[in-house]
PDB file of N, CA and C in Angstrom:
ATOM      1  N   UNK U   1      89.736  74.462  77.999  1.00 87.00           N
ATOM      2  CA  UNK U   1      88.594  75.323  78.266  1.00 87.00           C
ATOM      3  C   UNK U   1      88.760  76.622  77.480  1.00 87.00           C
ATOM      4  N   UNK U   2      87.757  77.006  76.739  1.00 92.00           N
ATOM      5  CA  UNK U   2      87.846  78.212  75.913  1.00 92.00           C
ATOM      6  C   UNK U   2      87.976  79.476  76.757  1.00 92.00           C
ATOM      7  N   UNK U   3      87.381  79.496  77.934  1.00 91.00           N
ATOM      8  CA  UNK U   3      87.466  80.679  78.791  1.00 91.00           C
ATOM      9  C   UNK U   3      88.893  80.893  79.297  1.00 91.00           C
ATOM     10  N   UNK U   4      89.586  79.821  79.633  1.00 89.00           N
ATOM     11  CA  UNK U   4      90.987  79.934  80.055  1.00 89.00           C
ATOM     12  C   UNK U   4      91.880  80.417  78.915  1.00 89.00           C
ATOM     13  N   UNK U   5      91.501  80.131  77.693  1.00 91.00           N
ATOM     14  CA  UNK U   5      92.303  80.546  76.540  1.00 91.00           C
ATOM     15  C   UNK U   5      92.253  82.054  76.312  1.00 91.00           C
ATOM     16  N   UNK U   6      91.180  82.716  76.755  1.00 93.00           N
ATOM     17  CA  UNK U   6      91.057  84.156  76.500  1.00 93.00           C
ATOM     18  C   UNK U   6      91.097  85.021  77.756  1.00 93.00           C
ATOM     19  N   UNK U   7      91.117  84.411  78.934  1.00 94.00           N
ATOM     20  CA  UNK U   7      91.069  85.214  80.163  1.00 94.00           C
ATOM     21  C   UNK U   7      92.227  84.873  81.094  1.00 94.00           C
ATOM     22  N   UNK U   8      92.409  85.739  82.085  1.00 94.00           N
ATOM     23  CA  UNK U   8      93.467  85.568  83.087  1.00 94.00           C
ATOM     24  C   UNK U   8      93.063  86.333  84.346  1.00 94.00           C
ATOM     25  N   UNK U   9      93.854  86.187  85.390  1.00 94.00           N
ATOM     26  CA  UNK U   9      93.657  86.982  86.599  1.00 94.00           C
ATOM     27  C   UNK U   9      94.264  88.356  86.331  1.00 94.00           C
ATOM     28  N   UNK U  10      93.482  89.401  86.452  1.00 94.00           N
ATOM     29  CA  UNK U  10      93.986  90.757  86.231  1.00 94.00           C
ATOM     30  C   UNK U  10      94.798  91.230  87.428  1.00 94.00           C
ATOM     31  N   UNK U  11      95.990  91.745  87.157  1.00 96.00           N
ATOM     32  CA  UNK U  11      96.884  92.227  88.212  1.00 96.00           C
ATOM     33  C   UNK U  11      97.121  93.716  88.001  1.00 96.00           C
ATOM     34  N   UNK U  12      97.083  94.479  89.083  1.00 97.00           N
ATOM     35  CA  UNK U  12      97.359  95.912  89.018  1.00 97.00           C
ATOM     36  C   UNK U  12      98.566  96.228  89.879  1.00 97.00           C
ATOM     37  N   UNK U  13      99.479  97.037  89.329  1.00 98.00           N
ATOM     38  CA  UNK U  13     100.658  97.496  90.066  1.00 98.00           C
ATOM     39  C   UNK U  13     100.602  99.011  90.171  1.00 98.00           C
ATOM     40  N   UNK U  14     100.899  99.547  91.341  1.00 98.00           N
ATOM     41  CA  UNK U  14     101.029 100.983  91.555  1.00 98.00           C
ATOM     42  C   UNK U  14     102.350 101.240  92.254  1.00 98.00           C
ATOM     43  N   UNK U  15     103.141 102.153  91.702  1.00 98.00           N
ATOM     44  CA  UNK U  15     104.414 102.534  92.303  1.00 98.00           C
ATOM     45  C   UNK U  15     104.450 104.055  92.362  1.00 98.00           C
ATOM     46  N   UNK U  16     104.867 104.585  93.488  1.00 98.00           N
ATOM     47  CA  UNK U  16     104.886 106.033  93.656  1.00 98.00           C
ATOM     48  C   UNK U  16     106.080 106.433  94.506  1.00 98.00           C
ATOM     49  N   UNK U  17     106.688 107.557  94.138  1.00 99.00           N
ATOM     50  CA  UNK U  17     107.761 108.118  94.951  1.00 99.00           C
ATOM     51  C   UNK U  17     107.499 109.613  95.084  1.00 99.00           C
ATOM     52  N   UNK U  18     107.663 110.123  96.293  1.00 99.00           N
ATOM     53  CA  UNK U  18     107.406 111.534  96.577  1.00 99.00           C
ATOM     54  C   UNK U  18     108.555 112.118  97.368  1.00 99.00           C
ATOM     55  N   UNK U  19     108.712 113.429  97.232  1.00 98.00           N
ATOM     56  CA  UNK U  19     109.654 114.135  98.086  1.00 98.00           C
ATOM     57  C   UNK U  19     109.078 115.496  98.406  1.00 98.00           C
ATOM     58  N   UNK U  20     109.410 115.973  99.584  1.00 98.00           N
ATOM     59  CA  UNK U  20     108.928 117.283 100.006  1.00 98.00           C
ATOM     60  C   UNK U  20     109.911 117.871 101.000  1.00 98.00           C
ATOM     61  N   UNK U  21     109.838 119.160 101.154  1.00 98.00           N
ATOM     62  CA  UNK U  21     110.720 119.830 102.094  1.00 98.00           C
ATOM     63  C   UNK U  21     110.544 121.329 102.006  1.00 98.00           C
ATOM     64  N   UNK U  22     111.483 122.037 102.579  1.00 96.00           N
ATOM     65  CA  UNK U  22     111.442 123.487 102.543  1.00 96.00           C
ATOM     66  C   UNK U  22     112.013 124.094 103.805  1.00 96.00           C
ATOM     67  N   UNK U  23     111.705 125.374 103.966  1.00 95.00           N
ATOM     68  CA  UNK U  23     112.131 126.111 105.150  1.00 95.00           C
ATOM     69  C   UNK U  23     111.008 127.060 105.551  1.00 95.00           C
ATOM     70  N   UNK U  24     111.311 128.078 106.335  1.00 90.00           N
ATOM     71  CA  UNK U  24     110.276 128.985 106.837  1.00 90.00           C
ATOM     72  C   UNK U  24     109.591 129.767 105.717  1.00 90.00           C
ATOM     73  N   UNK U  25     110.285 130.032 104.617  1.00 93.00           N
ATOM     74  CA  UNK U  25     109.727 130.851 103.534  1.00 93.00           C
ATOM     75  C   UNK U  25     109.299 130.051 102.305  1.00 93.00           C
ATOM     76  N   UNK U  26     109.878 128.899 102.097  1.00 95.00           N
ATOM     77  CA  UNK U  26     109.657 128.147 100.863  1.00 95.00           C
ATOM     78  C   UNK U  26     109.320 126.695 101.180  1.00 95.00           C
ATOM     79  N   UNK U  27     108.373 126.140 100.432  1.00 97.00           N
ATOM     80  CA  UNK U  27     108.067 124.715 100.558  1.00 97.00           C
ATOM     81  C   UNK U  27     107.921 124.118  99.159  1.00 97.00           C
ATOM     82  N   UNK U  28     108.224 122.826  99.043  1.00 98.00           N
ATOM     83  CA  UNK U  28     108.104 122.154  97.754  1.00 98.00           C
ATOM     84  C   UNK U  28     107.619 120.723  97.954  1.00 98.00           C
ATOM     85  N   UNK U  29     107.042 120.193  96.893  1.00 98.00           N
ATOM     86  CA  UNK U  29     106.546 118.822  96.882  1.00 98.00           C
ATOM     87  C   UNK U  29     106.659 118.293  95.458  1.00 98.00           C
ATOM     88  N   UNK U  30     107.155 117.077  95.296  1.00 99.00           N
ATOM     89  CA  UNK U  30     107.235 116.432  93.990  1.00 99.00           C
ATOM     90  C   UNK U  30     106.792 114.986  94.099  1.00 99.00           C
ATOM     91  N   UNK U  31     106.194 114.470  93.022  1.00 99.00           N
ATOM     92  CA  UNK U  31     105.681 113.104  93.031  1.00 99.00           C
ATOM     93  C   UNK U  31     105.778 112.504  91.633  1.00 99.00           C
ATOM     94  N   UNK U  32     106.157 111.225  91.564  1.00 99.00           N
ATOM     95  CA  UNK U  32     106.131 110.451  90.323  1.00 99.00           C
ATOM     96  C   UNK U  32     105.343 109.171  90.604  1.00 99.00           C
ATOM     97  N   UNK U  33     104.398 108.844  89.728  1.00 99.00           N
ATOM     98  CA  UNK U  33     103.568 107.659  89.903  1.00 99.00           C
ATOM     99  C   UNK U  33     103.544 106.838  88.613  1.00 99.00           C
ATOM    100  N   UNK U  34     103.663 105.529  88.766  1.00 99.00           N
ATOM    101  CA  UNK U  34     103.568 104.592  87.643  1.00 99.00           C
ATOM    102  C   UNK U  34     102.477 103.581  87.975  1.00 99.00           C
ATOM    103  N   UNK U  35     101.614 103.308  87.012  1.00 98.00           N
ATOM    104  CA  UNK U  35     100.517 102.354  87.227  1.00 98.00           C
ATOM    105  C   UNK U  35     100.403 101.447  86.009  1.00 98.00           C
ATOM    106  N   UNK U  36     100.289 100.150  86.260  1.00 98.00           N
ATOM    107  CA  UNK U  36     100.073  99.173  85.193  1.00 98.00           C
ATOM    108  C   UNK U  36      98.946  98.254  85.627  1.00 98.00           C
ATOM    109  N   UNK U  37      97.936  98.139  84.786  1.00 97.00           N
ATOM    110  CA  UNK U  37      96.786  97.286  85.088  1.00 97.00           C
ATOM    111  C   UNK U  37      96.580  96.313  83.936  1.00 97.00           C
ATOM    112  N   UNK U  38      96.579  95.034  84.237  1.00 95.00           N
ATOM    113  CA  UNK U  38      96.278  94.010  83.242  1.00 95.00           C
ATOM    114  C   UNK U  38      94.783  93.726  83.297  1.00 95.00           C
ATOM    115  N   UNK U  39      94.153  93.663  82.152  1.00 94.00           N
ATOM    116  CA  UNK U  39      92.739  93.329  82.104  1.00 94.00           C
ATOM    117  C   UNK U  39      92.524  91.842  82.315  1.00 94.00           C
ATOM    118  N   UNK U  40      91.303  91.463  82.605  1.00 95.00           N
ATOM    119  CA  UNK U  40      91.007  90.038  82.790  1.00 95.00           C
ATOM    120  C   UNK U  40      90.975  89.294  81.461  1.00 95.00           C
ATOM    121  N   UNK U  41      90.813  90.007  80.367  1.00 95.00           N
ATOM    122  CA  UNK U  41      90.917  89.400  79.044  1.00 95.00           C
ATOM    123  C   UNK U  41      92.367  89.523  78.598  1.00 95.00           C
ATOM    124  N   UNK U  42      92.943  88.483  78.050  1.00 93.00           N
ATOM    125  CA  UNK U  42      94.331  88.513  77.598  1.00 93.00           C
ATOM    126  C   UNK U  42      94.522  89.621  76.564  1.00 93.00           C
ATOM    127  N   UNK U  43      95.702  90.214  76.562  1.00 91.00           N
ATOM    128  CA  UNK U  43      96.093  91.297  75.652  1.00 91.00           C
ATOM    129  C   UNK U  43      95.292  92.575  75.884  1.00 91.00           C
ATOM    130  N   UNK U  44      94.762  92.756  77.103  1.00 95.00           N
ATOM    131  CA  UNK U  44      94.094  94.011  77.454  1.00 95.00           C
ATOM    132  C   UNK U  44      94.737  94.574  78.711  1.00 95.00           C
ATOM    133  N   UNK U  45      94.561  95.867  78.920  1.00 96.00           N
ATOM    134  CA  UNK U  45      95.094  96.544  80.095  1.00 96.00           C
ATOM    135  C   UNK U  45      95.555  97.938  79.726  1.00 96.00           C
ATOM    136  N   UNK U  46      96.138  98.621  80.685  1.00 97.00           N
ATOM    137  CA  UNK U  46      96.679  99.945  80.398  1.00 97.00           C
ATOM    138  C   UNK U  46      97.848 100.238  81.318  1.00 97.00           C
ATOM    139  N   UNK U  47      98.567 101.288  80.955  1.00 98.00           N
ATOM    140  CA  UNK U  47      99.769 101.691  81.679  1.00 98.00           C
ATOM    141  C   UNK U  47      99.787 103.213  81.694  1.00 98.00           C
ATOM    142  N   UNK U  48     100.127 103.804  82.822  1.00 98.00           N
ATOM    143  CA  UNK U  48     100.178 105.266  82.890  1.00 98.00           C
ATOM    144  C   UNK U  48     101.286 105.722  83.828  1.00 98.00           C
ATOM    145  N   UNK U  49     101.760 106.932  83.571  1.00 99.00           N
ATOM    146  CA  UNK U  49     102.757 107.588  84.415  1.00 99.00           C
ATOM    147  C   UNK U  49     102.303 109.023  84.632  1.00 99.00           C
ATOM    148  N   UNK U  50     102.589 109.564  85.806  1.00 99.00           N
ATOM    149  CA  UNK U  50     102.269 110.963  86.061  1.00 99.00           C
ATOM    150  C   UNK U  50     103.354 111.588  86.925  1.00 99.00           C
ATOM    151  N   UNK U  51     103.519 112.890  86.742  1.00 99.00           N
ATOM    152  CA  UNK U  51     104.495 113.669  87.494  1.00 99.00           C
ATOM    153  C   UNK U  51     103.789 114.913  88.007  1.00 99.00           C
ATOM    154  N   UNK U  52     104.039 115.275  89.249  1.00 98.00           N
ATOM    155  CA  UNK U  52     103.475 116.493  89.828  1.00 98.00           C
ATOM    156  C   UNK U  52     104.566 117.216  90.611  1.00 98.00           C
ATOM    157  N   UNK U  53     104.516 118.540  90.572  1.00 98.00           N
ATOM    158  CA  UNK U  53     105.456 119.348  91.337  1.00 98.00           C
ATOM    159  C   UNK U  53     104.743 120.605  91.802  1.00 98.00           C
ATOM    160  N   UNK U  54     104.965 120.975  93.045  1.00 97.00           N
ATOM    161  CA  UNK U  54     104.358 122.181  93.606  1.00 97.00           C
ATOM    162  C   UNK U  54     105.398 122.896  94.453  1.00 97.00           C
ATOM    163  N   UNK U  55     105.422 124.219  94.352  1.00 97.00           N
ATOM    164  CA  UNK U  55     106.361 125.015  95.147  1.00 97.00           C
ATOM    165  C   UNK U  55     105.672 126.300  95.582  1.00 97.00           C
ATOM    166  N   UNK U  56     105.875 126.697  96.830  1.00 95.00           N
ATOM    167  CA  UNK U  56     105.313 127.934  97.378  1.00 95.00           C
ATOM    168  C   UNK U  56     106.422 128.742  98.020  1.00 95.00           C
ATOM    169  N   UNK U  57     106.294 130.068  97.923  1.00 93.00           N
ATOM    170  CA  UNK U  57     107.292 130.946  98.526  1.00 93.00           C
ATOM    171  C   UNK U  57     106.607 132.214  99.031  1.00 93.00           C
ATOM    172  N   UNK U  58     106.896 132.578 100.280  1.00 91.00           N
ATOM    173  CA  UNK U  58     106.371 133.810 100.860  1.00 91.00           C
ATOM    174  C   UNK U  58     107.302 134.968 100.504  1.00 91.00           C
ATOM    175  N   UNK U  59     106.709 136.119 100.091  1.00 91.00           N
ATOM    176  CA  UNK U  59     107.488 137.301  99.701  1.00 91.00           C
ATOM    177  C   UNK U  59     106.874 138.556 100.317  1.00 91.00           C
ATOM    178  N   UNK U  60     107.576 139.662 100.157  1.00 89.00           N
ATOM    179  CA  UNK U  60     107.096 140.986 100.584  1.00 89.00           C
ATOM    180  C   UNK U  60     106.657 140.974 102.048  1.00 89.00           C
ATOM    181  N   UNK U  61     107.597 140.668 102.920  1.00 85.00           N
ATOM    182  CA  UNK U  61     107.334 140.625 104.365  1.00 85.00           C
ATOM    183  C   UNK U  61     106.192 139.665 104.716  1.00 85.00           C
ATOM    184  N   UNK U  62     106.170 138.538 104.065  1.00 83.00           N
ATOM    185  CA  UNK U  62     105.167 137.488 104.290  1.00 83.00           C
ATOM    186  C   UNK U  62     103.734 137.925 103.991  1.00 83.00           C
ATOM    187  N   UNK U  63     103.569 138.887 103.096  1.00 82.00           N
ATOM    188  CA  UNK U  63     102.231 139.337 102.709  1.00 82.00           C
ATOM    189  C   UNK U  63     101.763 138.689 101.400  1.00 82.00           C
ATOM    190  N   UNK U  64     102.686 138.111 100.634  1.00 82.00           N
ATOM    191  CA  UNK U  64     102.350 137.529  99.340  1.00 82.00           C
ATOM    192  C   UNK U  64     102.925 136.118  99.257  1.00 82.00           C
ATOM    193  N   UNK U  65     102.074 135.181  98.916  1.00 86.00           N
ATOM    194  CA  UNK U  65     102.522 133.796  98.751  1.00 86.00           C
ATOM    195  C   UNK U  65     102.378 133.419  97.281  1.00 86.00           C
ATOM    196  N   UNK U  66     103.471 133.009  96.680  1.00 78.00           N
ATOM    197  CA  UNK U  66     103.457 132.576  95.275  1.00 78.00           C
ATOM    198  C   UNK U  66     103.529 131.077  95.198  1.00 78.00           C
TER     199      UNK U  66
END
């Protein structure tokens, strides 16, 4: 079948790991994500990675948050 020769079942994978923590004055959060998606047509698809990090800290007698 010609359609089977050029197509497939598209599969998507998502993997993510996060960490967070802190104390009364400081908090942090970090995340890494990996995604792979196969297209329904053979030899198509995409792959991506992302990283995020956030940190907050209270200063000056808790009047300023950075």
